[in-house]
CSV table of C-alpha atoms in Angstrom, one decimal:
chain,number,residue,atom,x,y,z
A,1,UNK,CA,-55.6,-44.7,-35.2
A,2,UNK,CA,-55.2,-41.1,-34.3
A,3,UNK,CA,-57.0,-38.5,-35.9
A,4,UNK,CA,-54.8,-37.1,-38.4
A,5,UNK,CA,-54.4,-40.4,-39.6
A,6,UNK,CA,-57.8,-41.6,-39.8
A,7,UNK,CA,-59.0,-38.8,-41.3
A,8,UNK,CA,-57.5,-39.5,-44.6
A,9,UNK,CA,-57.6,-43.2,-43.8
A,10,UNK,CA,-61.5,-43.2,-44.2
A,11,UNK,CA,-61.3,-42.5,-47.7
A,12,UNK,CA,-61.1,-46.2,-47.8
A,13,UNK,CA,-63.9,-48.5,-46.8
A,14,UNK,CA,-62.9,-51.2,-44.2
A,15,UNK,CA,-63.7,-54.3,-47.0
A,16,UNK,CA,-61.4,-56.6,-45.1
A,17,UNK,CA,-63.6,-60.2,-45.0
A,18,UNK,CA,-64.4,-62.2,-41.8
A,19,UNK,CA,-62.3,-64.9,-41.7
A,20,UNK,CA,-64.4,-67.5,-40.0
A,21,UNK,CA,-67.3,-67.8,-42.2
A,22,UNK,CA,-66.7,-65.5,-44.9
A,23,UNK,CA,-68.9,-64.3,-47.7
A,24,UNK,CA,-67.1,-66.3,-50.1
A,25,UNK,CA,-68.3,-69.2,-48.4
A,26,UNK,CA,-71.8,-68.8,-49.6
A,27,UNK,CA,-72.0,-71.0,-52.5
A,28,UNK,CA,-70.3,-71.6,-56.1
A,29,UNK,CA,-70.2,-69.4,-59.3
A,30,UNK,CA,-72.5,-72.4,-61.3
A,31,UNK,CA,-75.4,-71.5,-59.6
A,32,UNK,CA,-78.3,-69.4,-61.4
A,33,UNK,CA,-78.4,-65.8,-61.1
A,34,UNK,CA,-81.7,-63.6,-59.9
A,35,UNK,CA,-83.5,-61.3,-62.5
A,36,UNK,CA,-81.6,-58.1,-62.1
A,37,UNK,CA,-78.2,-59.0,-61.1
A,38,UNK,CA,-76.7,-57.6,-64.0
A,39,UNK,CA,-78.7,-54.2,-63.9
A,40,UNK,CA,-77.2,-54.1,-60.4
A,41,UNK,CA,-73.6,-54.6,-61.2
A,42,UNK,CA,-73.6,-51.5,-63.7
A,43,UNK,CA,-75.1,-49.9,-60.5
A,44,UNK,CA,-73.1,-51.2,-57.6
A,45,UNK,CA,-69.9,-50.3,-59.0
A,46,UNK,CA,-70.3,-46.2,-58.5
A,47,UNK,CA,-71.6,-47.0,-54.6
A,48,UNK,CA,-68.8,-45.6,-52.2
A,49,UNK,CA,-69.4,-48.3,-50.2
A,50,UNK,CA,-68.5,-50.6,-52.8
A,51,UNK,CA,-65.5,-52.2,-52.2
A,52,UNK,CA,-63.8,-53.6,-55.2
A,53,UNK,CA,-63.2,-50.3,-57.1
A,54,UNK,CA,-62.2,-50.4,-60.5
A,55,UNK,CA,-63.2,-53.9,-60.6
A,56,UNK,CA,-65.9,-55.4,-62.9
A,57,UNK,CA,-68.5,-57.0,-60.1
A,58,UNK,CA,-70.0,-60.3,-60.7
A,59,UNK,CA,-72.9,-60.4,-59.1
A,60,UNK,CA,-75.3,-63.5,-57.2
A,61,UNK,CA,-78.6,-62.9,-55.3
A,62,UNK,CA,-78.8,-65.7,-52.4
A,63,UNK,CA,-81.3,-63.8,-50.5
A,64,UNK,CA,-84.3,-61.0,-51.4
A,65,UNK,CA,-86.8,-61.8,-48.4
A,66,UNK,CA,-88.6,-58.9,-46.3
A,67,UNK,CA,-87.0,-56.6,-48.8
A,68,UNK,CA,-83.5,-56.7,-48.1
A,69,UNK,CA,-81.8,-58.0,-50.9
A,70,UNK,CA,-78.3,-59.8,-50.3
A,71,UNK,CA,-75.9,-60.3,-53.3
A,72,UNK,CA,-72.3,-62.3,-53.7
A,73,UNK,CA,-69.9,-60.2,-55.5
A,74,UNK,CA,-67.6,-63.4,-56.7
A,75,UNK,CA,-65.3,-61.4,-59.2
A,76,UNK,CA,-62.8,-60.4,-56.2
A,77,UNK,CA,-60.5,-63.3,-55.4
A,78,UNK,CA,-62.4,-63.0,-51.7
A,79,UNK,CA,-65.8,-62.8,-52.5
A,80,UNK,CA,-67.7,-60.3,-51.0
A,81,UNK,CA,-71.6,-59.7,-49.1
A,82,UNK,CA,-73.3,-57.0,-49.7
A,83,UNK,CA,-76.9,-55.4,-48.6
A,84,UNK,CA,-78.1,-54.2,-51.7
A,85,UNK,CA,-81.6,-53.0,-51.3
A,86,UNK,CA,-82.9,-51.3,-54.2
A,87,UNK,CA,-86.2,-50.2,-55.9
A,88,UNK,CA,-87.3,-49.6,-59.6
A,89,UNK,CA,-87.6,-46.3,-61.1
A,90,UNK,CA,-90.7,-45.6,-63.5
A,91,UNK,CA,-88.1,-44.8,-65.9
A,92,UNK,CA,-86.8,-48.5,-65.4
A,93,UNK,CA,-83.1,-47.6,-63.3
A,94,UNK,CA,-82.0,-49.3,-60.1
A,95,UNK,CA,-82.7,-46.6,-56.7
A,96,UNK,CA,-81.5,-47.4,-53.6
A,97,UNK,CA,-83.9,-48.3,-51.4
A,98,UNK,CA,-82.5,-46.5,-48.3
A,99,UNK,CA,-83.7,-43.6,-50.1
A,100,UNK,CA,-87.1,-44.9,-50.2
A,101,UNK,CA,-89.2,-43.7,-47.0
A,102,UNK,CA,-91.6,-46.5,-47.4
A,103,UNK,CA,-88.6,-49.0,-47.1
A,104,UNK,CA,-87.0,-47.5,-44.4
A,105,UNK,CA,-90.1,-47.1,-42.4
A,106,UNK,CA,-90.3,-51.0,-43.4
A,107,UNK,CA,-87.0,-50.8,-41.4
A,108,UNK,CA,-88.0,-49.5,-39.1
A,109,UNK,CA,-90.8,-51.5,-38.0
A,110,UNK,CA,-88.3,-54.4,-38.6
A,111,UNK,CA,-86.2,-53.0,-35.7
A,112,UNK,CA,-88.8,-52.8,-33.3
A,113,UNK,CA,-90.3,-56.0,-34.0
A,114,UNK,CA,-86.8,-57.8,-33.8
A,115,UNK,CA,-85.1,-59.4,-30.6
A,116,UNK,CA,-82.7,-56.8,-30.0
A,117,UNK,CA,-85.2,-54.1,-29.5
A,118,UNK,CA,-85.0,-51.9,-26.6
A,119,UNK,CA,-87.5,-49.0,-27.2
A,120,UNK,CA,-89.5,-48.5,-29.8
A,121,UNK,CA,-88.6,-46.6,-33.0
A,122,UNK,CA,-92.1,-46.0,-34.2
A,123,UNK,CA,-93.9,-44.1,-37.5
A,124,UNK,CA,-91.8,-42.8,-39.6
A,125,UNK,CA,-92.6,-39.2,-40.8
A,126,UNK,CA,-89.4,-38.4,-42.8
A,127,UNK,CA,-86.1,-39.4,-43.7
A,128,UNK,CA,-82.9,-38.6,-45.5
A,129,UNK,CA,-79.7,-40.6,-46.2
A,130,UNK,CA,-76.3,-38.8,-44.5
A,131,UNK,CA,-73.8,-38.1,-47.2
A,132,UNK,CA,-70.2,-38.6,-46.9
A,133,UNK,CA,-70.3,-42.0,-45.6
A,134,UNK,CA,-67.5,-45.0,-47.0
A,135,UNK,CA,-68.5,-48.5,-45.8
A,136,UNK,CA,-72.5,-48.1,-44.3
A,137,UNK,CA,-75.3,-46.0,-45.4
A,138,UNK,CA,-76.9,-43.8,-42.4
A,139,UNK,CA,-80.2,-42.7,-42.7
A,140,UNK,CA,-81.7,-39.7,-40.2
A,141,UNK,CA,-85.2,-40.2,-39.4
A,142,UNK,CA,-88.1,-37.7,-37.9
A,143,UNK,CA,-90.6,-40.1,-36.3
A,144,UNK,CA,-94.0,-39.2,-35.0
A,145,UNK,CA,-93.1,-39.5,-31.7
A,146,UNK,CA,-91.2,-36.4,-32.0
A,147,UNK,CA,-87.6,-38.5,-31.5
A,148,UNK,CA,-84.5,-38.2,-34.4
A,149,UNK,CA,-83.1,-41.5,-35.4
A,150,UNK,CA,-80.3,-42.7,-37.4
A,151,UNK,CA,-80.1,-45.9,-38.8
A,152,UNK,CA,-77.4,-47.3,-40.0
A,153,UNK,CA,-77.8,-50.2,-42.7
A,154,UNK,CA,-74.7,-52.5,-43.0
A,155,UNK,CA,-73.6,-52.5,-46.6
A,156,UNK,CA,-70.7,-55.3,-46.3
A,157,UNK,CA,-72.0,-58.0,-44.2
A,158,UNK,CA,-69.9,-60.9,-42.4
A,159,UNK,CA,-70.9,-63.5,-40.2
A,160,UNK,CA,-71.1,-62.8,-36.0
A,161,UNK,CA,-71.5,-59.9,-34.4
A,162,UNK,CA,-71.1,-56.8,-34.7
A,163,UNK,CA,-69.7,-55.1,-32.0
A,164,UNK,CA,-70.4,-51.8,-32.9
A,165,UNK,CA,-74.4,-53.0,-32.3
A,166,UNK,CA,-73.6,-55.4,-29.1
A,167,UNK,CA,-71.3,-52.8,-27.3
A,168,UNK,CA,-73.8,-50.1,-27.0
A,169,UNK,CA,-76.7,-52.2,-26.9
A,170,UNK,CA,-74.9,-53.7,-23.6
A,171,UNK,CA,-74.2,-50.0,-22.6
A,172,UNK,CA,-77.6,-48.6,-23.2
A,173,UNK,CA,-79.3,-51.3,-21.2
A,174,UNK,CA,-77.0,-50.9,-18.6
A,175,UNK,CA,-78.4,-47.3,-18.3
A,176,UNK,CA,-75.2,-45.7,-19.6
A,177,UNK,CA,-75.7,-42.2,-21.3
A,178,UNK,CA,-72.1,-42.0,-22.9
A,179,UNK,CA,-73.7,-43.2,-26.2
A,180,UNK,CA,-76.6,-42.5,-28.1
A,181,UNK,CA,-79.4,-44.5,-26.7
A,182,UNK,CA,-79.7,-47.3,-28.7
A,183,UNK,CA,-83.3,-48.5,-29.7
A,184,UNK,CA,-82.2,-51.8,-31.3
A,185,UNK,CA,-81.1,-53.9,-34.3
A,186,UNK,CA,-81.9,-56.4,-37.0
A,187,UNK,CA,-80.0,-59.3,-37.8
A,188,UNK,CA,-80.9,-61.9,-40.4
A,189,UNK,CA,-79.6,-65.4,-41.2
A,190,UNK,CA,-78.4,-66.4,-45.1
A,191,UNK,CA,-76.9,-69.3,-46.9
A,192,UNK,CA,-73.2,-70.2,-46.2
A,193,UNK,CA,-72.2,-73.9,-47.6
A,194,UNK,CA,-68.9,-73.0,-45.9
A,195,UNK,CA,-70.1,-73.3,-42.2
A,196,UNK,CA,-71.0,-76.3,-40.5
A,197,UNK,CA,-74.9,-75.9,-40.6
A,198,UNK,CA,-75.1,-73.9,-44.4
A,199,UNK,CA,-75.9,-70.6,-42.5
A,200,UNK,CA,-74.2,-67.8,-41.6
A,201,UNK,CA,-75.8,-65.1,-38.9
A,202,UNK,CA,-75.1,-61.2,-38.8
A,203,UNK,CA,-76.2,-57.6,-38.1
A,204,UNK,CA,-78.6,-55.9,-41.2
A,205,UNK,CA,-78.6,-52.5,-39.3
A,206,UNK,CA,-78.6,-50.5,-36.2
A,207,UNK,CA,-80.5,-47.9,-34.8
A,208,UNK,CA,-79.8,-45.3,-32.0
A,209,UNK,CA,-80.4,-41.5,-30.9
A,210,UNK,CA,-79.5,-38.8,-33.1
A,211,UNK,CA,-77.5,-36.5,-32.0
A,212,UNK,CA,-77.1,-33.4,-34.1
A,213,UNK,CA,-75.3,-30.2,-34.4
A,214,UNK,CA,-72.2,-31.5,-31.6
A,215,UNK,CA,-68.8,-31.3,-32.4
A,216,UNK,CA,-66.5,-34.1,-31.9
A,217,UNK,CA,-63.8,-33.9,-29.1
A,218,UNK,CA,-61.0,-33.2,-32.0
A,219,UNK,CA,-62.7,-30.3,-33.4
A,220,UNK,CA,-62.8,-28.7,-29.5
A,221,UNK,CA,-59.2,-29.6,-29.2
A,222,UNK,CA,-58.3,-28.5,-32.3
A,223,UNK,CA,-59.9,-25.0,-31.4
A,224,UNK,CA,-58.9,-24.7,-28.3
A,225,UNK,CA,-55.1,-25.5,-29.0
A,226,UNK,CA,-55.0,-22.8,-31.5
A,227,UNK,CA,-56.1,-20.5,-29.1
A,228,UNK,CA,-54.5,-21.5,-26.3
A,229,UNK,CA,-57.0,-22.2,-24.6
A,230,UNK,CA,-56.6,-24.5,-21.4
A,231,UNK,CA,-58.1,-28.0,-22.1
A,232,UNK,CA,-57.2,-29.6,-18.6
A,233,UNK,CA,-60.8,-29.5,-16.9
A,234,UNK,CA,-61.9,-31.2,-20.4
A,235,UNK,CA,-59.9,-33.5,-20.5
A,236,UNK,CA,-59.9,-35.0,-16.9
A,237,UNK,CA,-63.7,-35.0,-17.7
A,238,UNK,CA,-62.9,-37.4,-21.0
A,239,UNK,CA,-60.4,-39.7,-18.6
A,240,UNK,CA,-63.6,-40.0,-16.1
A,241,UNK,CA,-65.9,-40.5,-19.0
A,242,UNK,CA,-63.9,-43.6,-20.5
A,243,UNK,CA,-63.6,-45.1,-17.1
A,244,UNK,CA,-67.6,-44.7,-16.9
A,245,UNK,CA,-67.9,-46.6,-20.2
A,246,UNK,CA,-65.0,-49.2,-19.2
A,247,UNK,CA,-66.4,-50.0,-15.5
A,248,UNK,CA,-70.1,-50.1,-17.0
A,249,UNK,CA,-68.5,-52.7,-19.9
A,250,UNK,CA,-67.1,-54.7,-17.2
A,251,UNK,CA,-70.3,-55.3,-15.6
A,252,UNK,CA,-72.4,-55.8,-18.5
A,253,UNK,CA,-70.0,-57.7,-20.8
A,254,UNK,CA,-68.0,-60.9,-20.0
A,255,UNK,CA,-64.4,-60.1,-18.3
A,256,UNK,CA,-61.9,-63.2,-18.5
A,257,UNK,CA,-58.1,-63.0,-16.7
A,258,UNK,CA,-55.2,-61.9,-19.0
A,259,UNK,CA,-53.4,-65.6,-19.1
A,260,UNK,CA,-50.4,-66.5,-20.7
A,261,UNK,CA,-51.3,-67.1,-24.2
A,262,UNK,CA,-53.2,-63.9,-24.6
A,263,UNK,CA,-50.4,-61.5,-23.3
A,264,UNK,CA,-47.9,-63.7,-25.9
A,265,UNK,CA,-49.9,-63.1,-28.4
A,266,UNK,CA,-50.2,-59.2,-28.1
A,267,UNK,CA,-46.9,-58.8,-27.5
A,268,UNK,CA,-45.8,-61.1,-30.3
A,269,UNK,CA,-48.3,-58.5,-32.8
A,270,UNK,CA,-46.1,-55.7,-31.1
A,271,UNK,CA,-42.9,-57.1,-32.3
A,272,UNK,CA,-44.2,-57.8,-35.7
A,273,UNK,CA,-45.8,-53.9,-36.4
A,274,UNK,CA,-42.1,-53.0,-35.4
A,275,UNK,CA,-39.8,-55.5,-37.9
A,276,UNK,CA,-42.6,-53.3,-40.6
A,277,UNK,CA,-41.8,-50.0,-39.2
A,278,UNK,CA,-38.1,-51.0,-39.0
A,279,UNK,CA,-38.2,-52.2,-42.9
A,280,UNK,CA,-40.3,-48.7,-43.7
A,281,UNK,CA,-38.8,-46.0,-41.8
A,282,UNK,CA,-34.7,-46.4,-41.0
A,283,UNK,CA,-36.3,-43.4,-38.0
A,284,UNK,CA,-37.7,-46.3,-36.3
A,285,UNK,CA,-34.7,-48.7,-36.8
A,286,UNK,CA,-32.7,-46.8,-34.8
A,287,UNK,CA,-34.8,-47.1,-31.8
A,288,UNK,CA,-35.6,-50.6,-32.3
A,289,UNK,CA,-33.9,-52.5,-29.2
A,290,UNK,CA,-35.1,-49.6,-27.2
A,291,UNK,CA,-39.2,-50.4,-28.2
A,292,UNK,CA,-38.1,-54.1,-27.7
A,293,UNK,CA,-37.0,-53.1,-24.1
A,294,UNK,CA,-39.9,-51.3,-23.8
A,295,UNK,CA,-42.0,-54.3,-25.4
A,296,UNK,CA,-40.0,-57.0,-23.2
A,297,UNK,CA,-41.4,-54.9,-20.0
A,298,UNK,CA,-44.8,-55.2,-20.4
A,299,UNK,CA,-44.6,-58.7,-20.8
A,300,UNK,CA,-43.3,-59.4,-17.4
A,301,UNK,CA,-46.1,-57.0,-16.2
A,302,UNK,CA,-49.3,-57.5,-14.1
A,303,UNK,CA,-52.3,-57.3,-17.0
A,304,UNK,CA,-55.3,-56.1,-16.2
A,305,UNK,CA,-58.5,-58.9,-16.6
A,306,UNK,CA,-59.6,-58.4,-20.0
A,307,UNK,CA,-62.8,-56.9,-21.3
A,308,UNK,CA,-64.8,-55.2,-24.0
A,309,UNK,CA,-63.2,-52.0,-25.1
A,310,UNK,CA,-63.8,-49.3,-27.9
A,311,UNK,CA,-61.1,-50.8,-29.3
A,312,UNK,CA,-60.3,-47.9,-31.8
A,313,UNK,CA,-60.7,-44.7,-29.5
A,314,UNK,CA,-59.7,-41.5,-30.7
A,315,UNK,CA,-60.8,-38.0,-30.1
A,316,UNK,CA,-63.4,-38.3,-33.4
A,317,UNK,CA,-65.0,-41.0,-31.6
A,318,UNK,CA,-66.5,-38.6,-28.7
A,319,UNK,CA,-69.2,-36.2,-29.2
A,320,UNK,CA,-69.2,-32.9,-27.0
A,321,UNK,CA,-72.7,-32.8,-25.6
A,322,UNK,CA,-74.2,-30.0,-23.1
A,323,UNK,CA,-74.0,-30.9,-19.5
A,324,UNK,CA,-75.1,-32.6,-17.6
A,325,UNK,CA,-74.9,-34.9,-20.3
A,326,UNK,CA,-70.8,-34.2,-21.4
A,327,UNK,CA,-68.7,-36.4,-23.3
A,328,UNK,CA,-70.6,-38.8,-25.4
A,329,UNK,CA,-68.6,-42.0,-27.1
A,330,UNK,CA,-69.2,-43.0,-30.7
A,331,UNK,CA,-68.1,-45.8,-33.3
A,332,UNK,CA,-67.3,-49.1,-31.1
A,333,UNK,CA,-66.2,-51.2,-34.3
A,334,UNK,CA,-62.9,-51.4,-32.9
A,335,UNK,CA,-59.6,-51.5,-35.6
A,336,UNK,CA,-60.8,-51.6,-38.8
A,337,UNK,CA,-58.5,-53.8,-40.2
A,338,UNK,CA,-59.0,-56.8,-37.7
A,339,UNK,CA,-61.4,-59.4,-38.7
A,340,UNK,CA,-64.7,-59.0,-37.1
A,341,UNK,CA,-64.6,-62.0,-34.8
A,342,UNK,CA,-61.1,-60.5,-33.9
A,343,UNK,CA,-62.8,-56.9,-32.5
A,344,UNK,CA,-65.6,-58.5,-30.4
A,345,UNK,CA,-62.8,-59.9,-28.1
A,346,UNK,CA,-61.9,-59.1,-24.7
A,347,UNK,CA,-59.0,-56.7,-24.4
A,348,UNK,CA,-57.1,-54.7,-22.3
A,349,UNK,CA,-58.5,-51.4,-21.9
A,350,UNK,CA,-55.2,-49.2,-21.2
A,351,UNK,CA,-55.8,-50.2,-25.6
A,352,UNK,CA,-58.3,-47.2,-25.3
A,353,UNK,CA,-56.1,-44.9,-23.2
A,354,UNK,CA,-53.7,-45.2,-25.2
A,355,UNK,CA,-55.4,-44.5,-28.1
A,356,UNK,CA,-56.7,-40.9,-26.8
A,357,UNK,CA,-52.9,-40.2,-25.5
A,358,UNK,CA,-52.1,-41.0,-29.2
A,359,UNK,CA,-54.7,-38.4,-30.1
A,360,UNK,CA,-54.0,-35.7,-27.8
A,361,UNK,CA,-50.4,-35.8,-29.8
A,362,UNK,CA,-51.9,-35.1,-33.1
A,363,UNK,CA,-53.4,-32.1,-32.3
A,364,UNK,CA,-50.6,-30.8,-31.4
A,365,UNK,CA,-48.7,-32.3,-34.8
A,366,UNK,CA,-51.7,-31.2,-37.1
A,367,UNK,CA,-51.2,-27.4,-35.6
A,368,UNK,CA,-47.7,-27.5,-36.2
A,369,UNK,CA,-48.5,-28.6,-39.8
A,370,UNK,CA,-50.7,-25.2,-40.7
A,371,UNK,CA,-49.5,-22.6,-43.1
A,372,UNK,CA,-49.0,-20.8,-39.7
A,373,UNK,CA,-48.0,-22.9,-36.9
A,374,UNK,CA,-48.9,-23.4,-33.4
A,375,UNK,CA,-46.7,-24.4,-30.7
A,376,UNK,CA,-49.1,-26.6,-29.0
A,377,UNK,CA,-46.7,-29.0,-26.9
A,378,UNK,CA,-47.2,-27.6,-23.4
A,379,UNK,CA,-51.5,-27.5,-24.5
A,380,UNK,CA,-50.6,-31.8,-25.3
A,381,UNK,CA,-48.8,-32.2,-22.1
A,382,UNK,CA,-51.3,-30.9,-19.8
A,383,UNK,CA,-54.1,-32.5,-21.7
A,384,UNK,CA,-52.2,-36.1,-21.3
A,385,UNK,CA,-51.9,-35.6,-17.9
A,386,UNK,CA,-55.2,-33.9,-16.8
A,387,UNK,CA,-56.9,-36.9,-18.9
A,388,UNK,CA,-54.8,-39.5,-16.8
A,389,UNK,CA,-56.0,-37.7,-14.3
A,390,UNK,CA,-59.8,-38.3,-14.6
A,391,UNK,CA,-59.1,-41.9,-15.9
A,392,UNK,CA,-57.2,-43.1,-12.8
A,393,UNK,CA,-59.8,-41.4,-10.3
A,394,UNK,CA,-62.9,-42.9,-12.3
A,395,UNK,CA,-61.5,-46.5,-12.1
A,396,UNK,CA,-59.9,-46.0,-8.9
A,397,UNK,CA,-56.9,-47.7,-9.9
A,398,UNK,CA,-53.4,-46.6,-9.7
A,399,UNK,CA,-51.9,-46.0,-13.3
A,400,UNK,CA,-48.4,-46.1,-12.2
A,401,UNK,CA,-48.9,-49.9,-11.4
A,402,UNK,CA,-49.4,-50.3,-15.0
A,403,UNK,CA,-47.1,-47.5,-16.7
A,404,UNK,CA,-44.8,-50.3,-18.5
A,405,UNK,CA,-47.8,-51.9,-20.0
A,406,UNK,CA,-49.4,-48.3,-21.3
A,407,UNK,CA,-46.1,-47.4,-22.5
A,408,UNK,CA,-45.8,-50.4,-24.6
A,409,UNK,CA,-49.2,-49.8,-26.4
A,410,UNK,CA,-48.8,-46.4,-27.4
A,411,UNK,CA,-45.5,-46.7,-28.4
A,412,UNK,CA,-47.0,-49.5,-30.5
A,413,UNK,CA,-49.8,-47.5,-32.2
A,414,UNK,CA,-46.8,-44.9,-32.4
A,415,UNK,CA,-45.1,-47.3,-34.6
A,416,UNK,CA,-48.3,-48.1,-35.9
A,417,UNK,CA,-48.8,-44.9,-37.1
A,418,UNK,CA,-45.2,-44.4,-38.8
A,419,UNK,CA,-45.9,-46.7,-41.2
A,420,UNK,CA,-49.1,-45.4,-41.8
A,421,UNK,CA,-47.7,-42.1,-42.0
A,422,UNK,CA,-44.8,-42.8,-44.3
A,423,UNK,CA,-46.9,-44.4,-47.1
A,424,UNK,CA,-49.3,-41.7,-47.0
A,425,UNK,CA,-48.2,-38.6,-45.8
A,426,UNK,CA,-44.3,-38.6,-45.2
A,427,UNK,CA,-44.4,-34.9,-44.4
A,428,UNK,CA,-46.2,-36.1,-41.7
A,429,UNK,CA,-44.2,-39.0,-39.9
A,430,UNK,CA,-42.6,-36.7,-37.5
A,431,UNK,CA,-45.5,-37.1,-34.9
A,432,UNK,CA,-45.6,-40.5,-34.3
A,433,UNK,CA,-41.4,-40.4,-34.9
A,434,UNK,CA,-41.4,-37.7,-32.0
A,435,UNK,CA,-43.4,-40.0,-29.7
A,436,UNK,CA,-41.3,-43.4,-30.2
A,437,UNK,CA,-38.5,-40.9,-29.1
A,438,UNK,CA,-39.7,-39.7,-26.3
A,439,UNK,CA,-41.3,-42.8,-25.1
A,440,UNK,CA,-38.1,-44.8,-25.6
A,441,UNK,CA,-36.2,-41.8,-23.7
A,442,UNK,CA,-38.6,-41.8,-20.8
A,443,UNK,CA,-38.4,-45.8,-20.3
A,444,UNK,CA,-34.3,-45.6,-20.9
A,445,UNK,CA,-33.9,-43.1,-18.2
């Protein structure tokens, strides 16, 4: 999602459960509760990671060991996992343990003992939990060594991978320094009748390089489209950064051919976002054999081999670091809505190019939107272009022998974006409207 849109989005945790393996699997409401569940239902319930608001939880324990306590909310009609750590108060209330330095340097010795590991995090010295957060808890640590590291504990678990953890741990072995160096993560294992062996397997928490004080590439934008300042140079840089992070993903993640099925299937999600957007916004109705044209293009196309991919790129995913360093990528949980197994799939990675194209358009919408508006369309245009640019010349491919296929996906997170638009800020559908539009009008002629 763009970042107009996901910045009111993320008032909302991403609670949607796995669907292979799912937390409701984990066992039935007749079995005995743990000392303390009910103290921890009056106390889970005001967590903003908690994800059945204005719900009454119902709470079951099926794991406490090495201090991480796991707990079955079965009241929602999809029962949900939750990492619950806590610790008692001398005054006898529930504290969250992530605010506990003792636990977290537990944590963190967890880390660096665990598989995953790729440096050592080491002594912790001090710590504090980052406010603001919806679905994870982040805590910043000062270690010994003189290193700042956030960890971020994984408050709704599912079973598999995450590919927020196995994305940049592939990318930090590799060498890559477009994400914070990772220094590793801990997964555990915990009952699940609903899988073959009674287990299910996931990732407990995550630790990389901190990386304060930076703005994100949508605050620079933002700033720099106000004031008219050229952002070409930039983003050419941000196209040649993503092709970095795409060519190094290629080589240190399985790639697999784009065949039949696949392309189908993508395609056929295309055509149902639309018959949405066509229900939602009459805008979009009227362009709707045009998108199908568009749609019915790409799928005669030459794909790409598929790949790992960001999956949910926007300009609030990149951080501006100082050179040498530049452009630094954040966030690989892909969509937020897809089921996790779903996000740790190959895809096509003109995804991610079209996602920052999307992005580059809402600056210029979110400008026009001010109590004083900014023209920003020519700023956009370059931007798009100058950020083609870079991409093309760091994959050394020709983006012209795929142009149907990257019109088709953003003009399907275009449509995307309509609907999310219109049920939450109507006054704002006109950006995405504008680009089905002109990416309907550019295809036609």
């Amino acid at each position: 999602m763009s970042d107009g849109a996901r910045d009111a989005r993320d008032t909302a945790p991403d609670t949607a459960p796995d669907d292979t393996g799912t937390a409701g699997d984990t066992g039935t409401t007749d079995d005995p509760r743990a000392p303390g569940d009910h103290d921890l239902e009056t106390w889970i319930v005001d967590r903003r990671w908690y994800a059945s608001k204005g719900s009454v939880p119902r709470l079951r324990t099926i794991s406490s060991a090495a201090g991480t306590r796991l707990v079955l909310d079965e009241a929602p009609a999809v029962p949900v996992l939750y990492q619950s750590p806590v610790t008692t108060a001398p005054d006898g209330t529930v504290v969250d343990a992530t605010t506990d330095l003792g636990w977290v340097s537990a944590l963190a010795a967890r880390i660096d003992a665990a598989a995953d590991s790729l440096s050592p995090i080491g002594r912790v010295s001090a710590a504090r939990v980052l406010t603001g957060e919806q679905s994870n808890t982040s805590v910043i640590c000062d270690t010994e060594s003189g290193d700042r590291v956030i960890i971020k504990v994984f408050r709704v678990l599912h079973h598999g991978d995450n590919p927020d953890v196995t994305t940049q741990l592939a990318l930090t072995a590799a060498g890559s320094t477009r994400v914070p160096r990772v220094y590793g993560a801990l997964r555990a294992d915990w009952p699940d009748v609903g899988r073959p062996d009674g287990t299910a397997t996931g990732h407990l928490a995550f630790a990389q390089e901190f990386l304060p004080g930076l703005d994100d590439a949508w605050r620079v934008a933002l700033q720099e489209a106000q004031a008219g300042t050229p952002f070409g140079d930039r983003a050419e840089q941000l196209g040649a950064a993503l092709a970095d992070v795409h060519r190094t993903l290629a080589e240190a993640m399985p790639t697999e051919p784009t065949d039949p099925e696949r392309r189908d299937a993508a395609v056929a999600t295309m055509h149902e976002r639309l018959e949405t957007a066509a229900r939602e916004a009459p805008a979009v109705a009227e362009h709707a054999d045009a998108i199908r044209a568009v749609y019915a293009r790409a799928a005669e196309a030459t794909w790409p081999d598929l790949q790992r991919i960001h999956g949910d790129l926007h300009l609030g995913q990149v951080l501006a670091a100082p050179d040498p360093r530049g452009w630094v990528f954040l966030d690989f949980e892909g969509e937020p809505l897809r089921p996790l197994d779903g996000r740790s799939l190959p895809d096509v990675p003109l995804r991610d190019v079209a996602g920052m194209l999307r992005s580059f358009d809402y600056v210029t919408g979110a400008l026009a939107h001010q109590d004083e508006p900014v023209d920003a369309a020519d700023w956009a245009d370059e931007a798009r272009a100058r950020f083609l640019e870079g991409y093309q010349r760091g994959t050394g491919a020709d983006l012209t022998d795929h142009r149907a296929l990257l019109d088709a996906f953003e003009l399907d997170k275009a449509v995307y974006e309509v609907v999310y638009e219109t049920r939450n800020r109507p006054d704002w559908v006109g950006i995405p409207l504008a680009a089905v539009a002109r990416l309907v009008g550019r295809r036609g002629s």
